[in-house]
């Protein structure tokens, strides 16, 4: 069973390989979404708000339904 954390780890390893190979110009859309989610989650931890929580949930839903 794949978890989101496992998938995030796989994407992070793949991204690091791309960066080392010098082909870091392309960033897959799912990686962009993950970065946005992480940024908003960090922002939410420092300043909790209902608006941020809704944005995070919307991005997580978009992440789960994109690029299957």
CSV table of C-alpha atoms in Angstrom, one decimal:
chain,number,residue,atom,x,y,z
A,1,UNK,CA,0.0,0.0,0.0
A,2,UNK,CA,1.5,3.3,-1.0
A,3,UNK,CA,1.1,6.2,1.3
A,4,UNK,CA,1.4,9.9,0.4
A,5,UNK,CA,4.6,10.1,2.5
A,6,UNK,CA,6.2,7.3,0.5
A,7,UNK,CA,5.2,9.0,-2.7
A,8,UNK,CA,6.6,12.3,-1.5
A,9,UNK,CA,9.9,10.6,-0.6
A,10,UNK,CA,10.0,9.0,-4.1
A,11,UNK,CA,9.4,12.3,-5.8
A,12,UNK,CA,12.0,14.1,-3.6
A,13,UNK,CA,14.6,11.5,-4.5
A,14,UNK,CA,13.8,11.8,-8.2
A,15,UNK,CA,14.0,15.6,-8.0
A,16,UNK,CA,17.4,15.4,-6.3
A,17,UNK,CA,18.6,13.1,-9.1
A,18,UNK,CA,17.4,15.6,-11.7
A,19,UNK,CA,19.1,18.4,-9.9
A,20,UNK,CA,22.4,16.5,-9.8
A,21,UNK,CA,22.1,15.6,-13.5
A,22,UNK,CA,21.8,19.3,-14.4
A,23,UNK,CA,18.3,18.8,-15.8
A,24,UNK,CA,16.6,20.8,-13.0
A,25,UNK,CA,14.8,23.2,-15.3
A,26,UNK,CA,11.8,21.0,-15.5
A,27,UNK,CA,9.7,20.6,-12.3
A,28,UNK,CA,6.8,18.1,-12.5
A,29,UNK,CA,3.4,19.6,-11.7
A,30,UNK,CA,3.0,17.3,-8.7
A,31,UNK,CA,6.3,18.5,-7.2
A,32,UNK,CA,5.1,22.1,-7.6
A,33,UNK,CA,1.9,21.1,-5.7
A,34,UNK,CA,3.8,19.4,-3.0
A,35,UNK,CA,6.0,22.5,-2.5
A,36,UNK,CA,2.9,24.7,-2.3
A,37,UNK,CA,1.3,22.4,0.2
A,38,UNK,CA,4.4,22.3,2.4
A,39,UNK,CA,4.8,26.1,2.3
A,40,UNK,CA,1.1,26.6,3.3
A,41,UNK,CA,1.4,24.0,6.0
A,42,UNK,CA,4.4,25.7,7.5
A,43,UNK,CA,2.6,29.0,7.3
A,44,UNK,CA,-0.5,27.5,8.9
A,45,UNK,CA,1.7,26.1,11.8
A,46,UNK,CA,3.0,29.6,12.6
A,47,UNK,CA,-0.4,31.4,12.0
A,48,UNK,CA,-3.4,29.1,12.0
A,49,UNK,CA,-6.4,30.4,10.0
A,50,UNK,CA,-9.5,28.8,8.4
A,51,UNK,CA,-8.6,30.3,5.0
A,52,UNK,CA,-5.2,28.6,5.0
A,53,UNK,CA,-6.7,25.3,6.1
A,54,UNK,CA,-9.1,25.5,3.2
A,55,UNK,CA,-6.3,26.2,0.7
A,56,UNK,CA,-4.3,23.3,2.0
A,57,UNK,CA,-7.2,20.9,1.8
A,58,UNK,CA,-7.9,22.1,-1.8
A,59,UNK,CA,-4.3,21.6,-2.8
A,60,UNK,CA,-4.2,18.1,-1.2
A,61,UNK,CA,-7.3,17.2,-3.1
A,62,UNK,CA,-5.8,18.5,-6.4
A,63,UNK,CA,-2.6,16.6,-5.6
A,64,UNK,CA,-4.5,13.3,-5.1
A,65,UNK,CA,-6.5,13.7,-8.3
A,66,UNK,CA,-3.8,15.0,-10.7
A,67,UNK,CA,-1.7,13.0,-13.0
A,68,UNK,CA,-2.9,9.5,-12.2
